[in-house]
Amino acid sequence: MQNIKKRIVIAGGGYGGLKALGELAHRNDVEIILIDRHPYHYLQTDVYDFIANKTNITDVAVSLVTLTGYYCGKVEFVQAKIENFDFTANTVLLDDGNKIEYDYLVIALGSRTFFPHQIEGLYEHTHGIKSLKWAFLFKQRFEQAMHKKVEEEGSCAIDPDFNIIIGGAGLSGVEIAAAMSEYSQSFFKHSGYACGGVNVYLVEGAPSIMNGLDPYLIKTTEKKLKALGVKIITGTRIQKVNENSVELSDGKTIKMNFMVWTGGIKASPVLECVEAPKNARNHLLVDKYFRVNGYENVFAVGDCAEIKDSNDKILPPTAQLAEISGTLAGKNISAMIDHKIPKHTTDEIDFKGVLVAVGGTDAVAYLMKKFRFSGILAFLVKKLVCVGYKEPLIAKCRIGMKKCAAK
Amino acid sequence: MQNIKKRIVIAGGGYGGLKALGELAHRNDVEIILIDRHPYHYLQTDVYDFIANKTNITDVAVSLVTLTGYYCGKVEFVQAKIENFDFTANTVLLDDGNKIEYDYLVIALGSRTFFPHQIEGLYEHTHGIKSLKWAFLFKQRFEQAMHKKVEEEGSCAIDPDFNIIIGGAGLSGVEIAAAMSEYSQSFFKHSGYACGGVNVYLVEGAPSIMNGLDPYLIKTTEKKLKALGVKIITGTRIQKVNENSVELSDGKTIKMNFMVWTGGIKASPVLECVEAPKNARNHLLVDKYFRVNGYENVFAVGDCAEIKDSNDKILPPTAQLAEISGTLAGKNISAMIDHKIPKHTTDEIDFKGVLVAVGGTDAVAYLMKKFRFSGILAFLVKKLVCVGYKEPLIAKCRIGMKKCAAK
């Protein structure tokens, strides 16, 4: 029996990789190796609450050790950095020199923050939030800013401005801006501080925040951000970042205490040296079955792949797309193991909608291409989606934890 | 009218100073100057919740700017460091060279963490929690420890011990130990992490935790701490603190990742150079009316005074004693302004009891020298006491905030 088991290697334990894992781990004729350089699945979509001190670190990081422990030795977790892939020899090369062979490979390596080098000083003076380590650093720096405000309560009239700048007004940027502004404003006001909270600037080069999304979403979110005191600057690029200021394309300079950059992503650096069909930003080119062009048994899902919809339009990278593509790729591999022809294609990609958290118990929703609403109901739907994603994983972790301990 | 107003200077905006302020600020024939080096009243008694990430920084720091703003120009807040007092010339000397004259002076400077120099390395390698700055640093370091655990989830079998050591098992030490242990254990367990939380050691030289308090309190608290996983070591002194370990008087050495020291306090350093009757630790000696021995118009309250009960026994320094002595001293000053003889003495000191928070929604209570209970009821009483103290202050701050803004 052992010998005929198919080995599936999943490279990356993020939204995409874990969905693929979920599709395959119930089979008895496979062994799965999940590789990630971190021992956790980082829930980047929930990070705004973590930054605003509303949740703890384990609320944004699910243990891959216990999650794979749940699957009773059928799934092995390898914490390692991947050096390269050899699609011809069907092997994954780890940076410790080890090689792992596979029958099927799912590349789900996600993306990293991209700091365009045209923007001088951007990399040196800003934070990203695409890794737990960075989000944690940022959270602590934000808290230090709050502490500084408290220490300077006596002299706030002299220096009333404490500016946090968020570069990039995509979903992440918007949600973080809202959470920080709401948190800092509300808790200073609520506690009767003279100095007020910090200023949050949201700077975006495109003509609007969340550019390209539904106009209702954009308009409503913008209104709510403004009500929270977020200063929105659109149609304006960041040209230079200095240690304590940011220079904009309209000639203005804003004082900056610290800055987070959510303005761009690039594919995982692992893909830089991988020999495979890629676009200019190293995203893997896939066919409609999520297979890397030219390779029958190599799939790429989520942020690290260039995924096109049925109209040949490149889909923007989101956690939702990672989940959908991970699921469909997993189903296709399952079919292939059964000697069937894979049938799940990019045509099936159907977004449930967009939910934007805008501080406190408020959110803006656009669901199933027809329902548009905001307020506490949207917030509850958002929470439901988060909990619905996270809780089943954590339930598995808790069981996996006991299995680990029993070993 | 202006000229006959009595000027009262309150040195220190802590539990004692603010109670004295509250007793005097309703009078129309006084002007009060509150001096503190910080612009906030630090609620040290609530700090365990802050360290365990359950509250925010403004929950443990009440703005003195807006609080004094509430009293409409009758109370002035001066943020300054006090250099010295001249009880003969009736002046307070600030470290910027300014002098403030007074008719009555209340010294309520509190205490600082005392690091006995006999314990080698103690000052270099440990944190105190008697200032907001230190508590904040400690909170962030604790959070960094949590983050480190998450990052090391994959290899926890190799290094399962992450040890936080608390030196000194008085009320502060016990409450912090409980909060940290409960927080770290519960959130790792709840989230299905393999590695478990951190180890919290509570080390005390005296034969028991909370030495000298009611036996029920001690026994029940000890039981609950143990249930939370706190490792209690009593009757054992810390002899030396190294960068990563602690050497105990029983010859054992414990690995230490970081350490907080709550094992001793000393009077404010300002009192070192004050010429006045003091004990060996620079606490001011007061008569039964809380007046510094030999001075009719100088009062000392709270941690910076040596306060004795009716049996001539020195009372241990607590927030409760600071509040009671501040209140009684304030009443005595009020009487003296009315040309009456002060009548409130140390004989009136009557403790309402002791409430020990032991993590989550659990606490241990010993009230009015007869009621002993624990669990959620004790927790609720504790919360009620905290809220009952804090909320009226914050309500004043919120009003003061508007008055400040209106000016």
Coordinates of N, CA and C in Angstrom, one line a residue, chain A residues 219-401:
Chain A
K219 N -17.6 54.9 -2.1 CA -18.2 56.1 -1.6 C -18.5 56.0 -0.1
T220 N -19.1 54.8 0.2 CA -19.5 54.7 1.6 C -18.3 54.5 2.5
T221 N -17.3 53.8 2.1 CA -16.1 53.6 2.9 C -15.4 55.0 3.1
E222 N -15.4 55.7 2.0 CA -14.7 57.0 2.1 C -15.4 57.9 3.1
K223 N -16.7 57.9 3.1 CA -17.5 58.7 4.0 C -17.2 58.3 5.5
K224 N -17.2 57.0 5.7 CA -16.9 56.5 7.0 C -15.5 56.8 7.5
L225 N -14.6 56.7 6.6 CA -13.2 57.0 7.0 C -13.1 58.4 7.4
K226 N -13.7 59.3 6.6 CA -13.7 60.7 7.0 C -14.3 61.0 8.3
A227 N -15.4 60.3 8.6 CA -16.1 60.5 9.9 C -15.2 60.1 11.0
L228 N -14.3 59.1 10.7 CA -13.3 58.6 11.8 C -12.1 59.6 11.9
G229 N -12.1 60.6 11.0 CA -11.0 61.5 11.1 C -9.8 61.1 10.2
V230 N -9.9 60.1 9.4 CA -8.8 59.7 8.5 C -8.7 60.8 7.4
K231 N -7.5 61.2 7.2 CA -7.3 62.2 6.1 C -6.9 61.5 4.9
I232 N -7.8 61.6 3.9 CA -7.6 60.8 2.6 C -7.0 61.7 1.6
I233 N -6.0 61.3 1.0 CA -5.3 62.0 -0.1 C -5.2 61.1 -1.3
T234 N -6.1 61.3 -2.4 CA -6.0 60.4 -3.5 C -5.5 61.1 -4.7
G235 N -5.2 60.4 -5.8 CA -4.6 60.9 -7.0 C -3.2 61.6 -6.7
T236 N -2.6 61.2 -5.7 CA -1.3 61.8 -5.3 C -0.3 60.7 -5.0
R237 N 0.8 60.7 -5.6 CA 1.8 59.7 -5.3 C 2.8 60.2 -4.2
I238 N 3.3 59.2 -3.5 CA 4.4 59.5 -2.6 C 5.6 59.5 -3.4
Q239 N 6.4 60.5 -3.3 CA 7.6 60.6 -4.1 C 8.9 60.3 -3.4
K240 N 8.9 60.7 -2.1 CA 10.1 60.5 -1.3 C 9.7 60.3 0.2
V241 N 10.3 59.4 0.8 CA 10.1 59.3 2.3 C 11.4 59.6 3.0
N242 N 11.3 60.6 3.9 CA 12.4 61.0 4.7 C 12.2 60.4 6.1
E243 N 13.1 60.6 7.0 CA 12.9 60.0 8.3 C 11.7 60.5 9.0
N244 N 11.4 61.7 8.8 CA 10.2 62.3 9.6 C 9.2 63.0 8.7
S245 N 9.3 62.8 7.4 CA 8.3 63.4 6.5 C 8.2 62.7 5.2
V246 N 7.1 63.0 4.5 CA 6.8 62.3 3.3 C 6.5 63.4 2.2
E247 N 7.2 63.3 1.1 CA 7.0 64.3 0.0 C 6.0 63.7 -1.0
L248 N 5.0 64.5 -1.3 CA 4.0 64.0 -2.3 C 4.2 64.6 -3.7
S249 N 3.5 64.0 -4.6 CA 3.6 64.4 -6.0 C 3.0 65.8 -6.3
D250 N 2.1 66.3 -5.3 CA 1.5 67.6 -5.5 C 2.4 68.7 -4.9
G251 N 3.6 68.3 -4.5 CA 4.5 69.3 -4.0 C 4.5 69.5 -2.5
K252 N 3.4 68.9 -1.8 CA 3.3 69.1 -0.4 C 4.2 68.1 0.3
T253 N 4.5 68.5 1.6 CA 5.3 67.6 2.5 C 4.5 67.4 3.7
I254 N 4.3 66.2 4.2 CA 3.6 65.9 5.4 C 4.6 65.4 6.4
K255 N 4.4 65.9 7.6 CA 5.2 65.4 8.8 C 4.8 64.0 9.0
M256 N 5.8 63.1 9.3 CA 5.5 61.7 9.4 C 6.1 61.1 10.7
N257 N 5.4 60.5 11.6 CA 6.0 59.9 12.7 C 6.2 58.4 12.5
F258 N 5.3 57.8 11.8 CA 5.7 56.5 11.2 C 4.7 56.2 10.1
M259 N 5.1 55.2 9.3 CA 4.4 55.0 8.0 C 4.3 53.5 7.8
V260 N 3.2 53.1 7.2 CA 3.1 51.7 6.8 C 2.8 51.7 5.3
W261 N 3.4 50.8 4.6 CA 3.2 50.8 3.1 C 2.4 49.6 2.7
T262 N 1.3 49.8 2.1 CA 0.5 48.7 1.6 C 0.2 48.9 0.1
G263 N 1.1 49.7 -0.5 CA 0.9 50.1 -1.8 C 1.3 49.1 -2.9
G264 N 1.8 48.0 -2.6 CA 2.2 47.1 -3.7 C 2.7 45.8 -3.2
I265 N 2.5 44.7 -4.0 CA 3.1 43.4 -3.6 C 3.9 42.9 -4.8
K266 N 4.7 41.9 -4.4 CA 5.5 41.2 -5.5 C 5.5 39.7 -5.1
A267 N 5.8 38.9 -6.0 CA 5.7 37.5 -5.8 C 6.8 37.1 -4.8
S268 N 6.7 36.0 -4.2 CA 7.7 35.5 -3.2 C 9.1 35.5 -3.9
P269 N 10.1 35.9 -3.2 CA 11.4 35.9 -3.7 C 11.9 34.5 -4.2
V270 N 11.3 33.4 -3.7 CA 11.7 32.1 -4.1 C 11.5 32.0 -5.6
L271 N 10.5 32.6 -6.1 CA 10.1 32.5 -7.5 C 11.1 33.2 -8.5
E272 N 11.9 34.1 -7.9 CA 12.9 34.8 -8.8 C 13.8 33.9 -9.5
C273 N 14.2 32.8 -8.9 CA 15.2 32.0 -9.6 C 14.5 30.7 -10.1
V274 N 13.2 30.6 -10.0 CA 12.6 29.4 -10.5 C 12.5 29.5 -12.0
E275 N 12.9 28.5 -12.7 CA 12.8 28.5 -14.2 C 11.4 28.0 -14.6
A276 N 10.5 28.9 -14.9 CA 9.1 28.6 -15.3 C 8.5 29.8 -15.9
P277 N 7.4 29.6 -16.6 CA 6.8 30.7 -17.2 C 6.3 31.7 -16.2
K278 N 6.8 32.9 -16.2 CA 6.4 33.9 -15.2 C 6.1 35.2 -15.9
N279 N 5.4 36.1 -15.2 CA 5.3 37.5 -15.8 C 6.4 38.4 -15.2
A280 N 6.4 39.6 -15.5 CA 7.5 40.5 -15.2 C 7.7 40.6 -13.7
R281 N 6.6 40.4 -12.9 CA 6.8 40.5 -11.5 C 7.0 39.1 -10.8
N282 N 7.4 38.1 -11.6 CA 7.6 36.8 -11.2 C 6.4 35.9 -10.7
H283 N 5.2 36.4 -11.1 CA 4.1 35.6 -10.8 C 4.0 34.4 -11.8
L284 N 3.7 33.2 -11.3 CA 3.7 32.1 -12.2 C 2.5 32.2 -13.2
L285 N 2.7 31.9 -14.4 CA 1.6 31.9 -15.4 C 0.9 30.5 -15.4
V286 N -0.4 30.5 -15.2 CA -1.1 29.2 -15.1 C -2.1 29.1 -16.1
D287 N -2.5 27.8 -16.5 CA -3.6 27.6 -17.4 C -4.9 27.7 -16.6
K288 N -6.0 27.4 -17.3 CA -7.3 27.6 -16.6 C -7.5 26.6 -15.5
Y289 N -6.7 25.5 -15.4 CA -6.8 24.5 -14.3 C -5.8 24.8 -13.2
F290 N -5.2 26.0 -13.2 CA -4.3 26.4 -12.2 C -2.9 25.7 -12.3
R291 N -2.7 25.1 -13.4 CA -1.4 24.4 -13.6 C -0.4 25.3 -14.2
V292 N 0.8 25.3 -13.7 CA 1.9 26.2 -14.3 C 2.0 25.8 -15.7
N293 N 2.0 26.7 -16.6 CA 2.1 26.5 -18.0 C 3.2 25.5 -18.4
G294 N 2.8 24.4 -19.0 CA 3.7 23.4 -19.5 C 4.0 22.3 -18.5
Y295 N 3.4 22.3 -17.3 CA 3.7 21.2 -16.3 C 2.3 20.7 -15.9
E296 N 2.2 19.4 -16.1 CA 0.9 18.7 -15.8 C 0.7 18.6 -14.3
N297 N 1.7 18.5 -13.5 CA 1.6 18.1 -12.1 C 2.0 19.3 -11.1
V298 N 2.1 20.5 -11.7 CA 2.5 21.6 -10.8 C 1.4 22.7 -10.9
F299 N 0.9 23.0 -9.7 CA -0.2 23.9 -9.7 C 0.3 25.2 -8.9
A300 N -0.2 26.3 -9.3 CA 0.1 27.5 -8.5 C -1.2 28.3 -8.2
V301 N -1.3 28.7 -7.0 CA -2.6 29.3 -6.5 C -2.3 30.6 -5.7
G302 N -3.3 31.4 -5.6 CA -3.2 32.6 -4.8 C -2.3 33.7 -5.4
D303 N -1.7 34.5 -4.5 CA -0.9 35.7 -4.9 C 0.3 35.4 -5.8
C304 N 0.8 34.2 -5.7 CA 2.0 33.9 -6.5 C 1.7 33.5 -7.9
A305 N 0.5 33.4 -8.2 CA 0.1 33.1 -9.6 C -0.6 34.2 -10.3
E306 N -0.4 34.3 -11.6 CA -1.2 35.3 -12.4 C -2.5 34.6 -12.8
I307 N -3.6 34.9 -12.2 CA -4.8 34.2 -12.5 C -5.7 35.1 -13.3
K308 N -6.3 34.6 -14.4 CA -7.1 35.4 -15.2 C -8.6 34.9 -15.2
D309 N -9.5 35.8 -15.3 CA -10.9 35.3 -15.3 C -11.3 34.9 -16.7
S310 N -12.6 34.6 -16.9 CA -13.0 34.1 -18.2 C -12.8 35.1 -19.3
N311 N -12.7 36.4 -19.0 CA -12.5 37.4 -20.0 C -11.0 37.7 -20.2
D312 N -10.2 36.8 -19.7 CA -8.7 37.0 -19.8 C -8.2 38.2 -19.1
K313 N -9.0 38.7 -18.1 CA -8.5 39.8 -17.2 C -7.8 39.3 -16.0
I314 N -6.7 39.9 -15.7 CA -5.9 39.4 -14.5 C -6.7 39.8 -13.3
L315 N -6.9 38.8 -12.4 CA -7.7 39.1 -11.2 C -6.7 39.6 -10.1
P316 N -7.2 40.6 -9.4 CA -6.3 41.2 -8.3 C -6.1 40.2 -7.2
P317 N -5.0 40.2 -6.6 CA -4.6 39.2 -5.6 C -5.4 39.5 -4.3
T318 N -6.2 38.5 -3.8 CA -6.9 38.7 -2.5 C -6.9 37.3 -1.8
A319 N -7.2 37.4 -0.5 CA -7.2 36.1 0.2 C -8.4 35.2 -0.4
Q320 N -9.4 35.9 -0.8 CA -10.6 35.2 -1.3 C -10.2 34.4 -2.6
L321 N -9.4 35.1 -3.5 CA -8.9 34.4 -4.7 C -8.0 33.3 -4.4
A322 N -7.2 33.5 -3.3 CA -6.2 32.4 -2.9 C -7.0 31.2 -2.5
E323 N -8.1 31.4 -1.7 CA -8.9 30.3 -1.2 C -9.6 29.6 -2.3
I324 N -10.2 30.4 -3.2 CA -10.9 29.7 -4.3 C -9.9 28.9 -5.2
S325 N -8.8 29.5 -5.6 CA -7.9 28.8 -6.4 C -7.3 27.6 -5.7
G326 N -7.0 27.8 -4.4 CA -6.5 26.6 -3.7 C -7.5 25.5 -3.7
T327 N -8.7 25.8 -3.4 CA -9.8 24.8 -3.4 C -9.9 24.1 -4.8
L328 N -9.9 24.9 -5.8 CA -10.1 24.3 -7.2 C -8.9 23.5 -7.6
A329 N -7.7 24.0 -7.3 CA -6.5 23.2 -7.6 C -6.5 21.9 -6.9
G330 N -6.9 21.9 -5.6 CA -6.9 20.7 -4.8 C -7.9 19.7 -5.4
K331 N -9.0 20.2 -5.8 CA -10.0 19.3 -6.5 C -9.5 18.7 -7.7
N332 N -8.8 19.5 -8.5 CA -8.2 19.0 -9.8 C -7.1 17.9 -9.5
I333 N -6.3 18.1 -8.5 CA -5.3 17.1 -8.1 C -6.0 15.8 -7.7
S334 N -7.0 16.0 -6.9 CA -7.8 14.8 -6.5 C -8.4 14.0 -7.7
A335 N -8.9 14.8 -8.6 CA -9.4 14.1 -9.9 C -8.3 13.4 -10.6
M336 N -7.1 14.0 -10.7 CA -6.0 13.4 -11.4 C -5.5 12.1 -10.7
I337 N -5.5 12.1 -9.4 CA -5.1 10.9 -8.7 C -6.1 9.8 -9.0
D338 N -7.4 10.2 -9.2 CA -8.4 9.2 -9.6 C -8.4 8.9 -11.1
H339 N -7.3 9.3 -11.8 CA -7.2 9.1 -13.2 C -8.3 9.8 -14.0
K340 N -8.8 10.8 -13.4 CA -9.8 11.6 -14.2 C -9.2 12.8 -14.7
I341 N -9.9 13.4 -15.7 CA -9.4 14.7 -16.2 C -9.8 15.8 -15.3
P342 N -8.9 16.7 -14.9 CA -9.3 17.8 -14.1 C -10.3 18.7 -14.8
K343 N -11.3 19.1 -14.0 CA -12.4 19.8 -14.7 C -12.7 21.2 -14.0
H344 N -12.0 21.5 -12.9 CA -12.3 22.8 -12.3 C -11.4 23.9 -12.9
T345 N -12.0 24.9 -13.4 CA -11.2 25.9 -14.1 C -11.5 27.3 -13.5
T346 N -10.7 28.2 -14.0 CA -10.8 29.6 -13.6 C -12.2 30.2 -13.9
D347 N -13.0 29.5 -14.8 CA -14.3 30.0 -15.0 C -15.2 29.9 -13.8
E348 N -14.9 29.0 -12.9 CA -15.7 28.8 -11.7 C -15.5 29.9 -10.6
I349 N -14.5 30.7 -10.9 CA -14.2 31.7 -9.8 C -15.3 32.6 -9.7
D350 N -15.9 32.6 -8.5 CA -17.1 33.4 -8.2 C -16.9 34.1 -6.9
F351 N -16.7 35.4 -6.9 CA -16.4 36.0 -5.6 C -17.7 36.3 -4.8
K352 N -17.6 36.0 -3.5 CA -18.8 36.1 -2.7 C -19.1 37.6 -2.4
G353 N -18.0 38.4 -2.6 CA -18.2 39.8 -2.3 C -17.1 40.4 -1.6
V354 N -17.3 41.7 -1.2 CA -16.2 42.4 -0.5 C -16.8 43.0 0.8
L355 N -16.1 42.8 1.9 CA -16.5 43.3 3.2 C -15.3 44.2 3.7
V356 N -15.6 45.4 4.0 CA -14.6 46.3 4.4 C -14.8 46.7 5.9
A357 N -13.9 46.4 6.8 CA -14.1 46.8 8.2 C -13.6 48.2 8.3
V358 N -14.5 49.1 8.9 CA -14.1 50.5 9.0 C -14.2 51.0 10.4
G359 N -13.6 50.2 11.3 CA -13.5 50.6 12.7 C -14.7 50.2 13.6
G360 N -14.4 49.9 14.9 CA -15.4 49.6 15.8 C -16.3 48.5 15.3
T361 N -17.6 48.7 15.3 CA -18.6 47.7 14.8 C -19.2 48.1 13.5
D362 N -18.4 48.7 12.7 CA -18.9 49.2 11.4 C -18.2 48.6 10.3
A363 N -18.9 48.3 9.2 CA -18.3 47.8 8.0 C -19.1 48.1 6.8
V364 N -18.5 47.9 5.6 CA -19.3 48.2 4.4 C -19.2 46.9 3.5
A365 N -20.4 46.5 3.0 CA -20.5 45.3 2.3 C -21.0 45.4 0.9
Y366 N -20.5 44.6 0.0 CA -21.1 44.4 -1.3 C -21.0 42.9 -1.6
L367 N -22.2 42.3 -1.6 CA -22.2 40.8 -1.6 C -22.9 40.3 -2.8
M368 N -22.4 39.2 -3.3 CA -23.1 38.5 -4.4 C -23.5 39.4 -5.6
K369 N -22.7 40.4 -5.8 CA -22.9 41.4 -6.9 C -24.3 42.0 -6.8
K370 N -25.0 41.9 -5.7 CA -26.2 42.7 -5.6 C -26.5 43.4 -4.3
F371 N -26.0 42.8 -3.2 CA -26.4 43.4 -1.9 C -25.4 44.4 -1.4
R372 N -25.8 45.7 -1.3 CA -24.9 46.7 -0.8 C -25.5 47.3 0.5
F373 N -24.7 47.2 1.6 CA -25.1 47.7 2.8 C -23.9 48.0 3.7
S374 N -24.2 48.7 4.8 CA -23.1 49.1 5.7 C -23.6 49.1 7.1
G375 N -22.7 49.3 8.1 CA -23.2 49.4 9.5 C -22.9 48.1 10.2
I376 N -23.7 48.0 11.3 CA -23.4 46.8 12.2 C -23.7 45.5 11.5
L377 N -24.7 45.5 10.6 CA -25.1 44.3 9.9 C -23.9 43.8 9.1
A378 N -23.3 44.7 8.4 CA -22.1 44.4 7.5 C -21.0 43.9 8.4
F379 N -20.9 44.6 9.6 CA -19.8 44.2 10.5 C -20.0 42.8 11.0
L380 N -21.3 42.4 11.3 CA -21.6 41.1 11.8 C -21.3 40.0 10.7
V381 N -21.7 40.4 9.4 CA -21.4 39.5 8.3 C -19.9 39.3 8.2
K382 N -19.1 40.4 8.4 CA -17.7 40.3 8.3 C -17.1 39.4 9.4
K383 N -17.6 39.6 10.6 CA -17.1 38.8 11.7 C -17.4 37.3 11.5
L384 N -18.7 37.1 11.0 CA -19.1 35.7 10.7 C -18.2 35.0 9.7
V385 N -17.8 35.8 8.7 CA -16.9 35.3 7.7 C -15.5 34.9 8.3
C386 N -15.0 35.9 9.1 CA -13.7 35.7 9.8 C -13.8 34.4 10.7
V387 N -14.8 34.4 11.5 CA -15.0 33.3 12.5 C -15.2 32.0 11.7
G388 N -16.0 32.1 10.7 CA -16.3 30.9 9.9 C -15.0 30.3 9.2
Y389 N -14.1 31.2 8.9 CA -12.8 30.7 8.3 C -11.9 30.2 9.4
K390 N -11.8 30.9 10.5 CA -10.8 30.6 11.5 C -11.2 29.5 12.5
E391 N -12.4 29.5 12.9 CA -12.8 28.6 14.0 C -12.6 27.1 13.6
P392 N -13.0 26.7 12.4 CA -12.8 25.3 12.0 C -11.3 24.9 12.0
L393 N -10.4 25.9 11.6 CA -9.0 25.6 11.6 C -8.5 25.4 13.1
I394 N -9.0 26.3 14.0 CA -8.5 26.3 15.3 C -9.1 25.0 16.0
A395 N -10.3 24.6 15.7 CA -10.8 23.4 16.2 C -9.9 22.2 15.8
K396 N -9.5 22.2 14.6 CA -8.6 21.1 14.2 C -7.3 21.2 14.9
C397 N -6.8 22.5 15.2 CA -5.5 22.6 15.9 C -5.6 22.1 17.3
R398 N -6.8 22.3 17.9 CA -7.0 21.8 19.3 C -6.9 20.3 19.4
I399 N -7.5 19.7 18.4 CA -7.5 18.2 18.3 C -6.0 17.8 18.0
G400 N -5.4 18.5 17.0 CA -4.1 18.2 16.6 C -3.1 18.3 17.8
M401 N -3.4 19.3 18.6 CA -2.5 19.6 19.8 C -2.5 18.3 20.7

